[in-house]
Coordinates of C-alpha atoms and ligand atoms in Angstrom, one line a residue:
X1436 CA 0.0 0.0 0.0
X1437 CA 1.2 3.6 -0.7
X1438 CA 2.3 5.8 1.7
X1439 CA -0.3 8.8 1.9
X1440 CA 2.2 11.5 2.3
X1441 CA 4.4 9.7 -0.5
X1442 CA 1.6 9.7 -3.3
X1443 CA 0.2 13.1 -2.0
X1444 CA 3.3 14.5 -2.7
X1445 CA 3.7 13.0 -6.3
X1446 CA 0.6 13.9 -7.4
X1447 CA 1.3 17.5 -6.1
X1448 CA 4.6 17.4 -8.1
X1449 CA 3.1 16.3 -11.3
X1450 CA 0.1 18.7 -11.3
X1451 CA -2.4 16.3 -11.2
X1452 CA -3.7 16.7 -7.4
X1453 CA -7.3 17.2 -7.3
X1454 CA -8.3 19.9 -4.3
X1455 CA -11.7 21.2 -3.2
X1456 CA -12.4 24.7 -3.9
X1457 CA -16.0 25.7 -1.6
X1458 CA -17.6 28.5 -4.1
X1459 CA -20.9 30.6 -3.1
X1460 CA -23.1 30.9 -6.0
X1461 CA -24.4 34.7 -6.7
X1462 CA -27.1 33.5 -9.1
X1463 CA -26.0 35.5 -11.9
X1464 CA -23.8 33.6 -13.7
X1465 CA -21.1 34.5 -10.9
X1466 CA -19.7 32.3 -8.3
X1467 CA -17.3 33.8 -5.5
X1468 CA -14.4 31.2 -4.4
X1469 CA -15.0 30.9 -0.4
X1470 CA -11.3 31.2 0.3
X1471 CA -11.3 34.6 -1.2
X1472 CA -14.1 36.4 0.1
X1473 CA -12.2 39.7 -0.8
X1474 CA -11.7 38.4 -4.4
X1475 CA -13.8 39.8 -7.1
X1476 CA -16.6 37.7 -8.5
X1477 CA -15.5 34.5 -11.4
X1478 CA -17.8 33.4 -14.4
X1479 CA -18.7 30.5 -13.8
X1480 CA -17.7 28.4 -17.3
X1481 CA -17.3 25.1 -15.6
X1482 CA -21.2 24.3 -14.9
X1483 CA -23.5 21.6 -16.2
X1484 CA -26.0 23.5 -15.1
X1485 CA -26.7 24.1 -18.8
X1486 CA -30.3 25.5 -19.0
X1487 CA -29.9 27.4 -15.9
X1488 CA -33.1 25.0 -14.3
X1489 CA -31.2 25.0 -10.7
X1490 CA -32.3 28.4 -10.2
X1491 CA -35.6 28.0 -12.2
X1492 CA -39.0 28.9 -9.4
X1493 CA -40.6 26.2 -11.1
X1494 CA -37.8 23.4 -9.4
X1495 CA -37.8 25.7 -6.6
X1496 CA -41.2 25.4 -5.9
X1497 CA -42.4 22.2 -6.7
X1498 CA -39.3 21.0 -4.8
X1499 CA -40.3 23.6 -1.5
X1500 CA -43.9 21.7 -1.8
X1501 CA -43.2 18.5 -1.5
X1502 CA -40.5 19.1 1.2
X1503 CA -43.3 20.9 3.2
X1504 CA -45.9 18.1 2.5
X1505 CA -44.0 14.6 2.2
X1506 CA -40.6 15.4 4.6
X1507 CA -37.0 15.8 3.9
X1508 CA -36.4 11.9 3.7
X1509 CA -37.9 9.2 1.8
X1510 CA -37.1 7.2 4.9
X1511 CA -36.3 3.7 3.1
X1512 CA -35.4 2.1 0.0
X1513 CA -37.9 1.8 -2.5
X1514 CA -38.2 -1.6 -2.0
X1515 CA -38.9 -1.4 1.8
X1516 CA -41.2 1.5 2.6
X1517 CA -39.5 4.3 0.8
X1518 CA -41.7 3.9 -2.7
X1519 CA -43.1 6.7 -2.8
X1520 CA -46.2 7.8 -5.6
X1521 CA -43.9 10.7 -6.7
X1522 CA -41.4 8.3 -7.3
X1523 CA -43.1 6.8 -10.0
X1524 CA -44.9 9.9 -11.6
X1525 CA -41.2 10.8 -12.3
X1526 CA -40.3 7.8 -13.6
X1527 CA -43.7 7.5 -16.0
X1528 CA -42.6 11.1 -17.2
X1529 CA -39.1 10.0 -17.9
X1530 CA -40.1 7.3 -19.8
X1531 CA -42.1 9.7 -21.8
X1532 CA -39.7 12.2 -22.3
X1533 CA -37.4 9.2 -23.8
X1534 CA -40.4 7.1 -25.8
X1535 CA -39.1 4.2 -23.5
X1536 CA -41.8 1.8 -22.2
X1537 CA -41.1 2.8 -18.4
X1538 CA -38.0 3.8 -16.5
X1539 CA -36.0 3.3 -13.1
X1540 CA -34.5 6.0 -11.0
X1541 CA -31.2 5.7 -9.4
X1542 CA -29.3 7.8 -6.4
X1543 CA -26.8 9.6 -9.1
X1544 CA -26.0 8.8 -12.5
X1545 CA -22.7 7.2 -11.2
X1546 CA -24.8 4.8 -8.9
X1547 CA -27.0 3.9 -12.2
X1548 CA -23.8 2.7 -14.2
X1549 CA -22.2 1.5 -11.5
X1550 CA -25.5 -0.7 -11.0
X1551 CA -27.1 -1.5 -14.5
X1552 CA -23.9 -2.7 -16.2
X1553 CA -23.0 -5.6 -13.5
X1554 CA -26.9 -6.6 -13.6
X1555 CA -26.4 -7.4 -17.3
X1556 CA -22.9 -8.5 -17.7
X1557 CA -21.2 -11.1 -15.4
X1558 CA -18.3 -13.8 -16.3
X1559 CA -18.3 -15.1 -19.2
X1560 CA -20.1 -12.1 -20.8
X1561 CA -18.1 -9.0 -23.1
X1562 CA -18.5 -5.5 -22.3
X1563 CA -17.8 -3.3 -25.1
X1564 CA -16.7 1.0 -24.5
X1565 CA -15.4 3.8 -25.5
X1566 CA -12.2 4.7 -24.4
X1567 CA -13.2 7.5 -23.4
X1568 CA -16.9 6.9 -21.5
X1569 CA -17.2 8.0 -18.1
X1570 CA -15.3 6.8 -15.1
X1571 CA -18.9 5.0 -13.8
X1572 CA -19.2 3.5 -16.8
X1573 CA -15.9 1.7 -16.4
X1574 CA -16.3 1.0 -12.8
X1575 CA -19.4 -0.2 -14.0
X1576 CA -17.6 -3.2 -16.2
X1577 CA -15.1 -4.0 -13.5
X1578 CA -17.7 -4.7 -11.2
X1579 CA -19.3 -7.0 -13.5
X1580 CA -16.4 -9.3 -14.0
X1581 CA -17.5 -9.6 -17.6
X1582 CA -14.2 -9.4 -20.5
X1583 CA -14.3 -5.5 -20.9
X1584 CA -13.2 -4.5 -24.1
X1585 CA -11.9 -0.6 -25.2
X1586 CA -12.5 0.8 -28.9
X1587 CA -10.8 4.0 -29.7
X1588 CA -13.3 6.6 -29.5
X1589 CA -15.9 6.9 -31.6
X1590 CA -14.2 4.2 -34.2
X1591 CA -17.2 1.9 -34.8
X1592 CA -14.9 -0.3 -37.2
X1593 CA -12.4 -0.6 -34.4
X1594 CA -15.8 -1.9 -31.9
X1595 CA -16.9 -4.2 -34.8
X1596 CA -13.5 -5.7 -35.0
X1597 CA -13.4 -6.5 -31.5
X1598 CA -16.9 -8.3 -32.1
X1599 CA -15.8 -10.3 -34.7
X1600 CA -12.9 -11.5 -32.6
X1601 CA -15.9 -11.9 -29.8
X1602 CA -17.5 -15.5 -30.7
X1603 CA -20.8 -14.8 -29.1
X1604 CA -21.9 -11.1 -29.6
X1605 CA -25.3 -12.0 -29.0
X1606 CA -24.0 -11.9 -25.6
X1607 CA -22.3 -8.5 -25.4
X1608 CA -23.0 -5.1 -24.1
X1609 CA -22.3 -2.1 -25.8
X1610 CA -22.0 1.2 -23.6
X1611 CA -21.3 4.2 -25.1
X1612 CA -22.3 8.1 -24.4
X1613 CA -24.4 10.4 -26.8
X1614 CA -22.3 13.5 -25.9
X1615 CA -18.8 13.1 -24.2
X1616 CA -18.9 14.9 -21.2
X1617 CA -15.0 16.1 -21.6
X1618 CA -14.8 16.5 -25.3
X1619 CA -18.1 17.8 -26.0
X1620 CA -18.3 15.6 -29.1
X1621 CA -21.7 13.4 -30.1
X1622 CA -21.4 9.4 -30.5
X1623 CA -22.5 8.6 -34.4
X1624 CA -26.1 6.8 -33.2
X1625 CA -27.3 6.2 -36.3
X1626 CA -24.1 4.0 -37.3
X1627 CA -23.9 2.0 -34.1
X1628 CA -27.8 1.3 -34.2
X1629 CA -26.5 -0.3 -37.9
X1630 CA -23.8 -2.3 -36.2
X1631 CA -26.1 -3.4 -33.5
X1632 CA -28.9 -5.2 -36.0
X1633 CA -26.0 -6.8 -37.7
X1634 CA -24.6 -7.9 -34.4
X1635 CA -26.9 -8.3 -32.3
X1636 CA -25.6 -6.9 -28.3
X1637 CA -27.1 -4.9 -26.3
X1638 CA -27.0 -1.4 -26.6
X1639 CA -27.0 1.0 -23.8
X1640 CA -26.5 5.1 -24.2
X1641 CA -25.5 7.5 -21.3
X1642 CA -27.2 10.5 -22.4
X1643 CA -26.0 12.6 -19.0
X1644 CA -24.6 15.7 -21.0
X1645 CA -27.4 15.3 -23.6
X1646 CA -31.1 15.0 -22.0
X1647 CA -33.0 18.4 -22.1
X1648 CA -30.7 19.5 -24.9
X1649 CA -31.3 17.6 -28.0
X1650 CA -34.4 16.4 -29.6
X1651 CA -37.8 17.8 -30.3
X1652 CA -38.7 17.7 -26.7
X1653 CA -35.6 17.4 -25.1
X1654 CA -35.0 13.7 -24.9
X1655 CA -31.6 13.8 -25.9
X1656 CA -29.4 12.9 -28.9
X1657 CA -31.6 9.1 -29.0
X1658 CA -34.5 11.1 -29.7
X1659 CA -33.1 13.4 -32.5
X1660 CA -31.7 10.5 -34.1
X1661 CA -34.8 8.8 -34.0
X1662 CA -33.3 5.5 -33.0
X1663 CA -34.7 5.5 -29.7
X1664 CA -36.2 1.6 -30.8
X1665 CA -32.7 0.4 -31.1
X1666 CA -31.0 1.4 -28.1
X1667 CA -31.9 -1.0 -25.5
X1668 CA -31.0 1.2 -22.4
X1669 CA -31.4 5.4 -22.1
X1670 CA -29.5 6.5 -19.3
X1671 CA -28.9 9.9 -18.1
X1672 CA -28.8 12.3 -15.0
X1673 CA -30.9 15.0 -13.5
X1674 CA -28.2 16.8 -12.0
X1675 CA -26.8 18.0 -15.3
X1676 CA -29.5 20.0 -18.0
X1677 CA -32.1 19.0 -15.7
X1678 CA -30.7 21.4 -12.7
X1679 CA -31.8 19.0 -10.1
X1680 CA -30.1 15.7 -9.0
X1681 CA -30.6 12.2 -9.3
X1682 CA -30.8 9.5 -12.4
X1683 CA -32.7 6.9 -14.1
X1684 CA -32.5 4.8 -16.7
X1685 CA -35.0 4.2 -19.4
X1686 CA -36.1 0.7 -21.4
X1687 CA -38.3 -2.0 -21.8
X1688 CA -41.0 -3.1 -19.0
X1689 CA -39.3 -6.3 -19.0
X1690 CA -36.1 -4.5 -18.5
X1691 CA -37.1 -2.4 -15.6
X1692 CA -38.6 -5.4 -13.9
X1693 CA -35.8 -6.9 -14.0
X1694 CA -32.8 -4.2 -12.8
X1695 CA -35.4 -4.0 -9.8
X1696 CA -34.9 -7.1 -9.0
X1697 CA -30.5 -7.1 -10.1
X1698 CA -29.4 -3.7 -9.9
X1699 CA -27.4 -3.4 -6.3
X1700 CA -27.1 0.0 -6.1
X1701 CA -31.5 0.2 -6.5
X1702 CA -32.1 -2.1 -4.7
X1703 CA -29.6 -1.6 -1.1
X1704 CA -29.8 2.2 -1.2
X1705 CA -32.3 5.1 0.3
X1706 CA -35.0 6.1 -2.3
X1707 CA -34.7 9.8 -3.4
X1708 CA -35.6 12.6 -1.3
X1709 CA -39.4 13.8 -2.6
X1710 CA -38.2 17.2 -3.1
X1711 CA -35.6 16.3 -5.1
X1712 CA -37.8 13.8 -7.1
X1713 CA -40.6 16.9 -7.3
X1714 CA -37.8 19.4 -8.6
X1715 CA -36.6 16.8 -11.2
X1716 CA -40.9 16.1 -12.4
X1717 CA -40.9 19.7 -12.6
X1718 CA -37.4 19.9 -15.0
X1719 CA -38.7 17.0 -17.2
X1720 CA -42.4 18.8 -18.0
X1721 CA -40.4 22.0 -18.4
X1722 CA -38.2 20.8 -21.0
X1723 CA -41.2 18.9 -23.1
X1724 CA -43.2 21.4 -22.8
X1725 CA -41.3 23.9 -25.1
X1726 CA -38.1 24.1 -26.9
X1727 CA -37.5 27.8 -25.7
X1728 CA -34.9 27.2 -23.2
X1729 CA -33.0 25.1 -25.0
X1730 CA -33.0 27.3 -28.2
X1731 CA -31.9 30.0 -25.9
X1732 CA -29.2 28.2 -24.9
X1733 CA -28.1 27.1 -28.6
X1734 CA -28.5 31.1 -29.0
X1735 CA -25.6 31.6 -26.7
X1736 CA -23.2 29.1 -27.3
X1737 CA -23.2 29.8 -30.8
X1738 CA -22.3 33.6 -29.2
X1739 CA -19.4 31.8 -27.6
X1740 CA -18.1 29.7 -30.0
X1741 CA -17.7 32.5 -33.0
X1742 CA -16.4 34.9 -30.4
X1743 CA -13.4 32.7 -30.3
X1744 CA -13.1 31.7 -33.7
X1745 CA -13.6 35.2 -34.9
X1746 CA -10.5 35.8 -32.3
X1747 CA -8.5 33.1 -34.0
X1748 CA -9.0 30.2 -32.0
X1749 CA -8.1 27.5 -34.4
X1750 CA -9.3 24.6 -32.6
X1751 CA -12.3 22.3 -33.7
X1752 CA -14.7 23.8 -31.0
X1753 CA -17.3 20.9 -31.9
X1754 CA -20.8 20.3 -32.1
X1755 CA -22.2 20.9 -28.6
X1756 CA -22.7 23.1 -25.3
X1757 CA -18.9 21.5 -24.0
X1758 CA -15.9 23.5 -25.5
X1759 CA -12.4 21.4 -24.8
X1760 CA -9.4 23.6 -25.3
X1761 CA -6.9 20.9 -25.2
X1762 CA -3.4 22.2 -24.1
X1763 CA -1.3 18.8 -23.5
X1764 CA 0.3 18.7 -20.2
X1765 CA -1.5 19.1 -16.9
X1766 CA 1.0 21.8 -15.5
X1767 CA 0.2 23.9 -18.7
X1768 CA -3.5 23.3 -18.1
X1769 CA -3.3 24.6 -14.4
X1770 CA -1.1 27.6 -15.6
X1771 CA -4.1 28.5 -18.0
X1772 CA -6.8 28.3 -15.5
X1773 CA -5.0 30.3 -12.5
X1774 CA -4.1 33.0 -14.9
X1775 CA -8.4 32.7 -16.5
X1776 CA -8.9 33.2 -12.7
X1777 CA -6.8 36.2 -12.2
X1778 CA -9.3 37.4 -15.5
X1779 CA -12.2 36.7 -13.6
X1780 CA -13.2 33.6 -15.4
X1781 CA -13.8 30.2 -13.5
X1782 CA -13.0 27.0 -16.0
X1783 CA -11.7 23.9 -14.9
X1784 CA -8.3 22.5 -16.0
X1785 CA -9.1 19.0 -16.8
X1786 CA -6.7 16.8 -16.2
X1787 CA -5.3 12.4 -16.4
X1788 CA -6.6 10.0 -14.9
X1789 CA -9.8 11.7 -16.3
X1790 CA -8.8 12.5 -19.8
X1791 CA -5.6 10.5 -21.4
X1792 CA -1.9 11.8 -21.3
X1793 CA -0.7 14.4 -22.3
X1794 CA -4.7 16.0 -23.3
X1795 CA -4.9 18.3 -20.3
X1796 CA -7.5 20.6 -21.3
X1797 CA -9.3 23.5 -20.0
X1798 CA -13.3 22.7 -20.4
X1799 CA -15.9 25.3 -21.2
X1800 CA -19.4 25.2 -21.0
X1801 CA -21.9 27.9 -22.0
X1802 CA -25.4 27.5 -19.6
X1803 CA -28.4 30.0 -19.6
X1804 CA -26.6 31.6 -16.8
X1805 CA -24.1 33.8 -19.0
X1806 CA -25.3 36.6 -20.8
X1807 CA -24.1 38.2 -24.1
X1808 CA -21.2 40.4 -22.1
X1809 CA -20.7 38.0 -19.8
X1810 CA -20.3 35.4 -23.1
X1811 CA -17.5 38.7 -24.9
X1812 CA -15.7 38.5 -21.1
X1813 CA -15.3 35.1 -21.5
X1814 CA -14.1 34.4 -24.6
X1815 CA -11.5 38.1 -24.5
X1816 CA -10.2 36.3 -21.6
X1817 CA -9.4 32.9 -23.5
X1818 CA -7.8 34.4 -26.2
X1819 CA -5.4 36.8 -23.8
X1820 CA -4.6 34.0 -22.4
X1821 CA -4.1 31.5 -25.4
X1822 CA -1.9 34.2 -26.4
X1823 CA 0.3 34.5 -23.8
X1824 CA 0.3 30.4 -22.9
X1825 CA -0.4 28.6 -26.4
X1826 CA -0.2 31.0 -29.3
X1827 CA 0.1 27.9 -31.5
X1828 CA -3.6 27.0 -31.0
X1829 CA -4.0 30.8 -32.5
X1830 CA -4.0 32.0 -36.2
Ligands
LIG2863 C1 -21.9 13.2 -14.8 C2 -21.9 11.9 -15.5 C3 -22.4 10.7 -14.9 C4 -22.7 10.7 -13.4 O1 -23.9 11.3 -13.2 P1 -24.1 11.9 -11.7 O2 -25.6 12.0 -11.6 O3 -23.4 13.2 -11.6 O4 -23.6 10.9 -10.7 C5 -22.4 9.6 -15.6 N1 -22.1 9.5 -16.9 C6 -21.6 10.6 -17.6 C7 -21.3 10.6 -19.0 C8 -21.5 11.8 -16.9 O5 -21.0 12.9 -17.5

């Protein structure tokens, strides 16, 4: 075993030691780091809180109701005591919202990877991902014992080489995200849902950075594609677009029935607080009900993303709400986002284990919170400090 002190200390040498950083929200877009109460005001760059739903009165009330009327606890799991009605009238409007027969909800969109993947796959089974799906995902597979296999990311010929080596693909899971939560890229669907009817596995989509955004009413990248049929399994979170926190995951009847009965981290874990359950029913009818927020968003990030390119940012800045300024090494990285910090702009330096070497990257995210000036602040501070840090990323 390592000695704490020992790895504490390489980590801190190799700028890659993660530390907590308690920030006060101002509700404007601005957050105010708690060790600095002095300090001016950052833009916050680095939330997921992309249609600005956290602060929305509609979560804030329905949430405030139910905490008045049904208590700050669910007081069991759901499959003790703790099943609650308003449990299931989010999950029926889920599975709406993702034309799935019926749905499941889980503690966190961690807890439902970490529990759906090793209720499917077990010895003897294959677990196919992309390299670079989300650590829960992963953790996910190595709970299951099943063979996990790797394809480079988004290379569907490399995934349907490794199920050709794979004797029985009829008995192989396919996980993959619709969005990639650190490279702001989208997973091609309509390909994969190809592969799948000529292969056979089961296919199951995190849609965490994608549900609320995409789709006529918000369902996610499954439902603009239009191959929500195909995929076997919808995931995604409520603590992301949603504003709220919480998860679920979205299939066949047959399928839900069954992860009640398999999935660990349903079944041995404390149902949902109602008013957290009440603020998510209130994000999902908000988001079907009209495409206004999320055009509003679009709005702004296209703001963002033109901003920097008319500033002669070279970089693909891709197809989504997630911006990845990828600078190589995590020292760099940190450099980049103390001195965006000292410009009044809060982004996070993202750094390995979570990304691969040498891909240290600073990651943007436009939300509802930022306004047009807020959007010109944002991006004039990027550039100054591409400029001064990585000029070859500029024209
Ligand atoms: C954030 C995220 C999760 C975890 O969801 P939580 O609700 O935050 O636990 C899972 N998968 C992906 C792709 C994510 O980005």
């Amino acid at each position: 075993m390592a000695r704490l002190s020992d790895w504490l200390r390489e980590r801190r040498e190799s700028g890659g030691l993660r530390e907590l950083r308690p920030v006060e929200r101002l509700g404007d877009g601005r957050i105010r780091l708690a060790a600095l109460p002095g300090a001016p005001p950052l833009l916050d760059f680095s939330s997921n809180d992309y249609l600005a739903l956290s602060a929305h009165p509609a979560l804030i009330d329905s949430g405030r109701r139910a905490l008045a009327e049904l208590g700050a606890g669910s007081g069991a799991a759901r499959l003790m005591s703790g099943d609650l009605v308003i449990h299931h009238q989010l999950e029926e409007a889920v599975a709406g919202l993702k034309g799935k027969e019926a749905a499941l909800l889980f503690g966190s969109g961690f807890m439902a990877n970490a529990g759906v993947i090793p209720a499917l796959a077990g010895r003897g089974d294959t677990v196919c991902i992309d390299r670079l799906d989300h650590a829960s995902i992963y953790d996910g597979c190595r709970l299951s014992g099943a063979r996990l296999h790797r394809f480079r990311h988004n290379d569907l010929a490399h995934l349907e080489e490794l199920l050709q080596k794979n004797p029985d693909s009829g008995k192989c899971l396919v996980v993959v995200e619709s969005v990639y939560s650190m490279d702001g890229d989208r997973c091609p669907l309509a390909e994969l849902v190809a592969l799948r009817k000529r292969h056979g596995f089961l296919l199951m989509v995190d849609e965490a950075h994608a549900t609320g955004l995409f789709g006529l009413n918000g369902g996610g990248v499954v439902e603009e594609e239009g191959v929500g049929d195909e995929v076997d399994l919808v995931m995604g979170t409520f603590g992301k677009a949603l504003g709220s926190y919480g998860a679920y995951l979205a299939g066949s009847r047959e399928m839900i029935d069954y992860l009640v009965n398999r999935a660990r981290s349903f079944i041995y874990s404390t149902a949902l607080p109602p008013a957290v359950v009440a603020a998510s029913l209130a994000a999902v009818e908000l988001v079907r009900q009209s495409s206004e927020l999320r055009d509003d968003l679009w709005r702004r990030v296209a703001i963002f993303k033109k901003l920097l390119r008319d500033g002669g940012l070279k970089a693909d800045l891709g197809p989504t709400q997630i911006i990845p300024i990828t600078v190589g090494e995590s020292a760099r990285a940190l450099r980049m986002a103390e001195a965006l910090r000292a410009r009044g702009i809060f982004a996070t330096a993202v750094r390995p284990p979570t990304v691969p070497e040498n891909t240290a990257r600073l990651r943007f995210s436009v939300t509802r919170h930022l306004d047009a000036p807020q959007l010109e602040e944002g991006a004039a501070a990027l550039l100054a400090v591409l400029k001064e840090f990585a000029p070859e990323l500029l024209a």
